[in-house]
Amino acid sequence: MKRATVVGAGIAGLATALRLARDGWSVTVLERAPALRTGGYVVNLVGFGYDAANRLGLLPALRERDLGLVTTTLVRADGSHKYTVPSAVAEATVGSRALTVFRGDLETVLYEAVRDLADIRFGVTADPSTDTDLFVGADGLHSATRSALFGDGFRVDLPYVVGAFPVSGPATGEAVTYIGPGRTAGLMNFGPDRTAAFFTYRTDNPPAALARGALPALRDAFGDLGGVLGDALRTEPRDVYFDAVSQVVVPRWSDGHAVLLGDAAWCVTLFAGHGAGLAMAGADRLGEALRAHAGVPDALNAWESALRPEAVKRQAMARRGMRQFAPPSDFHVWLGDVALRAMTLPGIRTLVRKGVERANR
Ligand SMILES: Cc1cc2nc3c(=O)[nH]c(=O)nc-3n(C[C@H](O)[C@H](O)[C@H](O)COP(=O)(O)OP(=O)(O)OC[C@H]3O[C@@H](n4cnc5c(N)ncnc54)[C@H](O)[C@@H]3O)c2cc1C
């Protein structure tokens, strides 16, 4: 039996382990963290990511955890109501093949599907010199596997940082969003213990923001906000995700029997909205390529040739789209409002839906 070692038990690592184990590989997953992560932010799994979840047999379990799409209230900085965007607008922007889940729920569903098929160990790591037939570095944006294989310097930092954390409180079943010059804040409330806050802002010096620490930096950038968004920051949130918004651009994804997968290889950023989907599709297609080719290096080369154009396209989309998360001026905020309000008109919404369905094919 061929042996695979997978570093990282995030979406990419667990999806890879699941696909390979089902194809008859003996798989060991090594995760640095002491336990599986829970909670996190909300991810949309759309288009090819949804299709990969289907092929991996995960849709029934994911549907049980689907948060659905909610009405969004756009607010001003003081928390006052600006306008309402019905959930039908969100439906148009994600298309028909879509699920909305907490990242932690997606990882739990993957873990439950693979736990009896693979040897998953927490609190450990490994490097590509490990004696194995296939070594998969699915260790995220700050991948140590990438550094071991190709050296440092393949992260392209965009001028933004992002923070996200779970929020407790009563259920409203609504989302509240503030979009102002240089920054966006959102709170998605799906119920008690099912609420996540999200903040991103533009900065020319992401390392300095990270050095300040999540809460001091986020309170500096958003402390003036009123309403539920300001309240979320005034609590003492736990499990705060806070990082630079960086893409990964590395000339090759594999070297011999070792390969990078997920954010470690091609991080597209949250601005692309397809990172989780690409991780799952990448894992599924890796299984296909390994079935189709006798040698591991040939399979890895064929897999990369087919997948790389998709990652490049999503990275370009993220760079084009990042302004909508942090419009440069009040005028750009106003333009965004006009576009969003237009989408409440059924005719415009149908056009958007058709465009999204084409892009998600
Ligand atoms: C706020 C936000 C919103 C997002 N929204 C969406 C969305 O709507 N749709 C979408 O598709 N994507 C979205 N994304 C992107 C998506 O979450 C990521 O692309 C995806 O989680 C990447 O998965 P990964 O497994 O490659 O990496 P990670 O999730 O980073 O997992 C890497 C794993 O490797 C482990 N690890 C790290 N180093 C080591 C080591 N040396 N040894 C062992 N283990 C190690 C880590 O602990 C972690 O468990 C969003 C991202 C953010 C930040």
XYZ file of C-alpha atoms and ligand atoms in Angstrom:
414
model
C 0.000 0.000 0.000
C 1.334 3.470 -0.895
C 1.951 5.813 2.049
C 1.103 9.521 2.166
C 2.083 11.999 4.873
C -0.075 15.130 5.045
C 1.060 18.115 7.120
C -1.861 20.215 8.369
C -5.394 19.225 9.417
C -7.150 22.255 7.924
C -9.581 22.075 5.015
C -6.861 21.233 2.470
C -5.124 18.575 4.586
C -8.288 16.791 5.725
C -9.812 16.825 2.216
C -6.570 15.403 0.791
C -6.448 12.712 3.468
C -10.068 11.782 2.770
C -9.610 11.523 -0.973
C -6.341 9.548 -0.764
C -7.568 7.178 1.969
C -10.673 6.376 -0.083
C -8.354 5.633 -3.023
C -6.480 3.043 -0.965
C -3.529 5.081 0.344
C -2.261 4.638 3.869
C -2.482 8.239 5.128
C -0.936 9.912 8.177
C -1.998 13.502 8.969
C 0.259 15.576 11.234
C -1.274 18.720 12.753
C 0.766 21.159 14.810
C -2.193 22.374 16.910
C -3.145 20.301 19.962
C -6.699 19.663 18.697
C -9.044 20.273 15.795
C -10.004 23.935 15.477
C -13.621 24.975 15.984
C -15.597 28.099 15.119
C -13.667 30.593 13.071
C -15.251 32.707 10.407
C -18.015 31.983 7.922
C -17.108 30.577 4.493
C -19.212 30.237 1.371
C -18.578 27.044 -0.558
C -19.681 27.792 -4.095
C -19.293 26.456 -7.639
C -16.357 24.071 -7.970
C -15.874 23.962 -4.161
C -19.488 22.831 -3.770
C -18.969 20.259 -6.541
C -15.824 18.932 -4.794
C -17.778 18.612 -1.523
C -20.359 16.631 -3.464
C -17.737 14.305 -4.986
C -16.179 13.780 -1.558
C -19.614 12.721 -0.272
C -19.845 15.610 2.227
C -23.008 17.382 1.085
C -25.511 15.655 3.448
C -23.411 16.485 6.546
C -22.664 19.992 5.304
C -26.331 20.704 4.527
C -27.119 19.981 8.181
C -24.714 22.777 9.125
C -25.616 25.155 6.296
C -26.307 28.572 7.779
C -28.252 29.725 4.736
C -28.258 33.292 3.493
C -29.590 36.144 5.551
C -30.884 39.672 5.117
C -28.097 42.231 5.502
C -28.497 45.661 7.066
C -25.967 48.205 5.841
C -25.203 50.711 8.612
C -23.375 54.015 9.037
C -20.393 54.336 11.375
C -22.668 55.294 14.288
C -24.640 52.072 13.797
C -27.715 53.761 12.309
C -29.641 52.037 9.508
C -28.610 52.927 5.946
C -30.511 50.391 3.809
C -31.501 46.721 3.761
C -30.240 44.119 1.316
C -32.611 41.131 1.117
C -31.168 37.590 1.193
C -32.199 37.201 -2.479
C -29.281 39.528 -3.360
C -26.814 37.277 -1.535
C -28.343 34.277 -3.329
C -27.709 35.949 -6.676
C -24.069 36.669 -5.821
C -23.203 33.086 -4.789
C -25.248 31.187 -7.396
C -27.291 28.008 -7.021
C -24.500 25.601 -5.980
C -23.695 27.163 -2.610
C -23.381 26.437 1.102
C -22.587 28.824 3.955
C -20.808 27.186 6.899
C -18.453 28.038 9.732
C -14.891 27.081 8.787
C -14.785 25.015 11.976
C -17.926 23.107 10.935
C -16.422 22.334 7.524
C -13.260 21.023 9.203
C -15.360 18.959 11.646
C -17.374 17.402 8.810
C -14.124 16.549 6.990
C -12.574 15.183 10.179
C -15.583 12.978 10.943
C -15.496 11.598 7.384
C -11.784 10.725 7.513
C -10.988 9.960 11.172
C -11.527 6.178 10.788
C -9.702 6.005 7.456
C -6.457 7.814 8.319
C -4.053 8.162 11.240
C -4.545 11.766 12.416
C -2.086 13.028 15.024
C -2.253 16.381 16.819
C 0.592 18.361 18.355
C 3.147 17.103 15.814
C 4.730 18.141 12.540
C 7.184 16.805 9.917
C 9.303 18.002 7.010
C 9.567 16.746 3.410
C 12.580 14.521 4.231
C 10.072 12.085 5.830
C 10.273 8.555 4.377
C 6.952 8.301 2.484
C 5.645 7.880 -1.106
C 3.860 11.247 -1.132
C 4.417 14.251 1.151
C 1.648 16.883 1.127
C 2.291 20.312 2.673
C -1.215 21.551 3.512
C 0.084 23.812 6.266
C -1.500 27.088 5.214
C -0.340 30.591 4.336
C 2.751 30.467 6.559
C 3.727 26.976 5.319
C 6.939 25.528 6.763
C 6.808 22.871 4.019
C 6.983 25.608 1.371
C 10.018 27.118 3.085
C 11.691 23.694 3.350
C 11.093 22.942 -0.340
C 11.609 26.299 -2.009
C 12.894 28.775 0.593
C 11.164 31.939 1.846
C 9.775 34.935 0.000
C 6.744 33.670 -1.949
C 4.130 35.650 -0.020
C 2.749 38.740 -1.709
C 1.243 40.909 1.017
C -1.782 42.963 -0.042
C -2.128 46.245 1.918
C -4.785 44.857 4.298
C -5.173 42.962 7.546
C -8.177 40.851 8.543
C -9.616 39.899 11.902
C -12.502 37.542 12.705
C -13.925 35.997 15.860
C -17.044 34.318 17.263
C -19.504 36.506 19.191
C -22.036 35.408 21.792
C -25.459 36.960 22.219
C -29.110 36.570 21.263
C -30.214 35.343 17.829
C -31.341 37.885 15.261
C -30.868 35.863 12.052
C -29.437 38.947 10.358
C -26.158 40.315 9.096
C -24.984 43.866 9.797
C -22.325 45.409 7.589
C -20.462 48.703 7.655
C -18.464 49.694 4.570
C -16.462 52.895 4.921
C -13.399 54.407 3.281
C -10.512 51.992 3.828
C -12.416 49.466 5.931
C -15.276 46.984 6.229
C -16.827 45.385 9.311
C -19.521 42.721 9.431
C -21.441 40.658 11.941
C -23.332 37.563 10.788
C -25.826 36.418 13.394
C -27.208 32.917 12.817
C -28.167 32.301 16.431
C -26.623 31.966 19.899
C -23.057 30.646 19.514
C -23.585 30.896 15.749
C -22.440 34.481 15.274
C -19.172 35.692 13.763
C -17.656 39.159 13.478
C -15.338 40.119 10.671
C -13.109 43.196 10.186
C -10.719 44.128 7.405
C -8.922 47.393 6.813
C -6.337 48.893 4.551
C -2.864 49.592 5.912
C 0.443 50.291 4.211
C 2.218 48.464 7.036
C 0.530 45.109 7.793
C 3.523 43.832 9.864
C 3.188 46.835 12.227
C -0.547 46.130 12.643
C 0.164 42.467 13.393
C 2.862 43.442 15.892
C 0.314 45.565 17.798
C -1.872 42.486 18.307
C -5.411 41.735 17.155
C -7.560 43.657 19.609
C -5.430 46.821 19.964
C -5.102 47.062 16.168
C -8.796 46.360 15.479
C -9.937 48.748 18.222
C -7.720 51.474 16.758
C -9.189 50.959 13.310
C -12.847 50.372 14.286
C -13.212 51.686 17.853
C -15.383 54.579 16.638
C -18.102 52.245 15.331
C -21.433 52.261 17.133
C -24.107 49.551 17.333
C -23.436 45.805 17.327
C -20.144 46.132 15.413
C -18.612 48.429 18.015
C -20.077 46.250 20.805
C -18.387 43.148 19.332
C -14.997 44.833 19.690
C -15.702 46.152 23.186
C -16.243 42.609 24.522
C -13.199 40.429 25.188
C -13.502 38.019 22.241
C -11.712 34.660 22.306
C -10.289 32.666 19.345
C -9.456 35.823 17.407
C -8.104 35.194 13.918
C -5.847 38.089 12.862
C -3.473 38.039 9.925
C -2.150 39.897 6.918
C -4.028 39.418 3.662
C -1.399 37.698 1.530
C -1.338 35.721 -1.661
C 1.157 32.929 -2.280
C 2.880 32.924 -5.661
C 5.398 30.101 -5.915
C 6.711 29.027 -9.348
C 6.218 25.302 -8.691
C 3.908 23.464 -6.334
C 5.833 20.194 -6.222
C 9.344 18.833 -6.034
C 9.740 15.090 -6.573
C 7.348 13.313 -4.228
C 6.495 16.453 -2.187
C 3.643 18.804 -3.044
C 2.007 21.928 -1.612
C -1.797 22.153 -1.521
C -4.319 24.788 -0.392
C -3.239 28.181 0.977
C 0.340 26.838 1.296
C 0.546 26.644 -2.505
C -1.753 29.322 -3.915
C -3.450 31.370 -1.190
C -6.014 33.489 -3.058
C -7.156 35.436 0.086
C -10.604 36.072 1.500
C -11.126 38.744 -1.169
C -11.397 35.951 -3.766
C -13.923 33.992 -1.688
C -12.793 30.636 -3.117
C -9.887 29.520 -0.889
C -11.787 26.731 0.878
C -13.358 25.629 -2.398
C -10.006 25.531 -4.191
C -8.496 23.539 -1.310
C -11.238 20.914 -1.590
C -11.226 20.827 -5.388
C -7.406 20.661 -5.354
C -7.490 17.684 -2.985
C -10.111 15.879 -5.031
C -8.289 16.479 -8.315
C -4.992 15.360 -6.765
C -6.631 11.993 -6.103
C -7.759 11.830 -9.752
C -4.260 12.645 -11.037
C -2.622 10.036 -8.785
C -5.052 7.439 -10.113
C -4.364 8.400 -13.731
C -0.534 8.394 -13.578
C 1.783 5.556 -12.576
C 4.482 7.811 -11.051
C 3.898 10.383 -8.289
C 6.009 13.184 -9.906
C 4.123 12.811 -13.237
C 0.796 12.927 -11.419
C 1.841 16.054 -9.504
C 2.959 17.821 -12.690
C -0.282 16.992 -14.531
C -2.370 18.056 -11.517
C -0.558 21.394 -11.241
C -0.859 22.160 -14.978
C -4.620 21.676 -14.825
C -5.224 23.544 -11.537
C -2.803 26.468 -11.704
C -4.847 28.544 -14.214
C -7.822 28.425 -11.810
C -5.690 29.653 -8.884
C -4.127 32.411 -11.020
C -7.605 33.520 -12.142
C -8.911 33.662 -8.553
C -5.853 35.589 -7.353
C -6.406 38.167 -10.104
C -10.094 38.417 -9.129
C -9.080 39.033 -5.513
C -6.719 41.864 -6.477
C -9.428 43.454 -8.610
C -12.111 42.962 -5.947
C -10.215 44.074 -2.850
C -11.320 47.678 -3.231
C -14.901 46.710 -2.493
C -13.816 45.658 1.036
C -12.044 48.927 1.661
C -13.194 51.574 -0.833
C -10.568 54.321 -1.193
C -12.963 57.264 -0.603
C -16.521 58.302 0.330
C -17.249 58.562 -3.393
C -16.296 54.871 -3.878
C -18.463 53.927 -0.882
C -21.358 55.739 -2.557
C -20.695 53.924 -5.861
C -20.756 50.590 -4.011
C -24.060 51.562 -2.371
C -25.562 52.362 -5.764
C -24.459 48.958 -7.121
C -25.823 47.073 -4.086
C -29.111 48.957 -4.142
C -29.430 48.222 -7.877
C -29.172 44.541 -7.090
C -32.375 44.707 -5.087
C -34.105 45.158 -8.488
C -35.133 41.711 -9.806
C -33.916 42.350 -13.385
C -30.408 43.379 -12.297
C -30.307 40.474 -9.863
C -31.071 37.984 -12.638
C -28.205 39.411 -14.710
C -25.823 39.113 -11.748
C -26.964 35.544 -11.036
C -26.309 34.535 -14.669
C -22.823 36.087 -14.553
C -22.018 34.305 -11.286
C -23.262 30.937 -12.624
C -20.979 31.401 -15.667
C -17.965 32.310 -13.450
C -18.610 29.352 -11.109
C -18.729 26.735 -13.862
C -12.003 35.898 7.109
C -11.884 34.871 6.023
C -13.002 34.562 5.258
C -12.900 33.597 4.251
N -14.013 33.310 3.503
C -13.953 32.332 2.557
C -15.129 31.995 1.781
O -16.205 32.578 1.935
N -15.012 30.988 0.871
C -13.845 30.297 0.678
O -13.817 29.359 -0.153
N -12.717 30.615 1.373
C -12.739 31.609 2.304
N -11.622 31.944 3.015
C -10.358 31.252 2.721
C -10.271 29.874 3.366
O -10.646 29.925 4.733
C -8.839 29.352 3.247
O -8.429 29.410 1.909
C -8.761 27.900 3.722
O -9.136 27.794 5.081
C -7.326 27.365 3.553
O -7.262 26.074 4.071
P -5.849 25.371 4.252
O -6.181 24.027 4.829
O -5.079 25.446 2.982
O -5.040 26.255 5.290
P -5.324 26.539 6.863
O -6.789 26.704 7.118
O -4.426 27.659 7.236
O -4.855 25.206 7.573
C -3.498 24.884 7.747
C -3.375 23.868 8.888
O -2.004 23.482 9.000
C -1.598 23.565 10.365
N -0.153 23.825 10.369
C 0.482 24.975 10.084
N 1.810 24.805 10.151
C 2.025 23.508 10.501
C 3.176 22.715 10.703
N 4.401 23.229 10.565
N 3.015 21.407 11.045
C 1.773 20.856 11.169
N 0.650 21.570 10.977
C 0.752 22.866 10.638
C -2.438 24.695 10.944
O -2.526 24.600 12.360
C -3.789 24.454 10.245
O -4.586 23.516 10.941
C -11.670 32.932 4.009
C -10.541 33.252 4.780
C -10.647 34.220 5.771
C -9.414 34.545 6.579
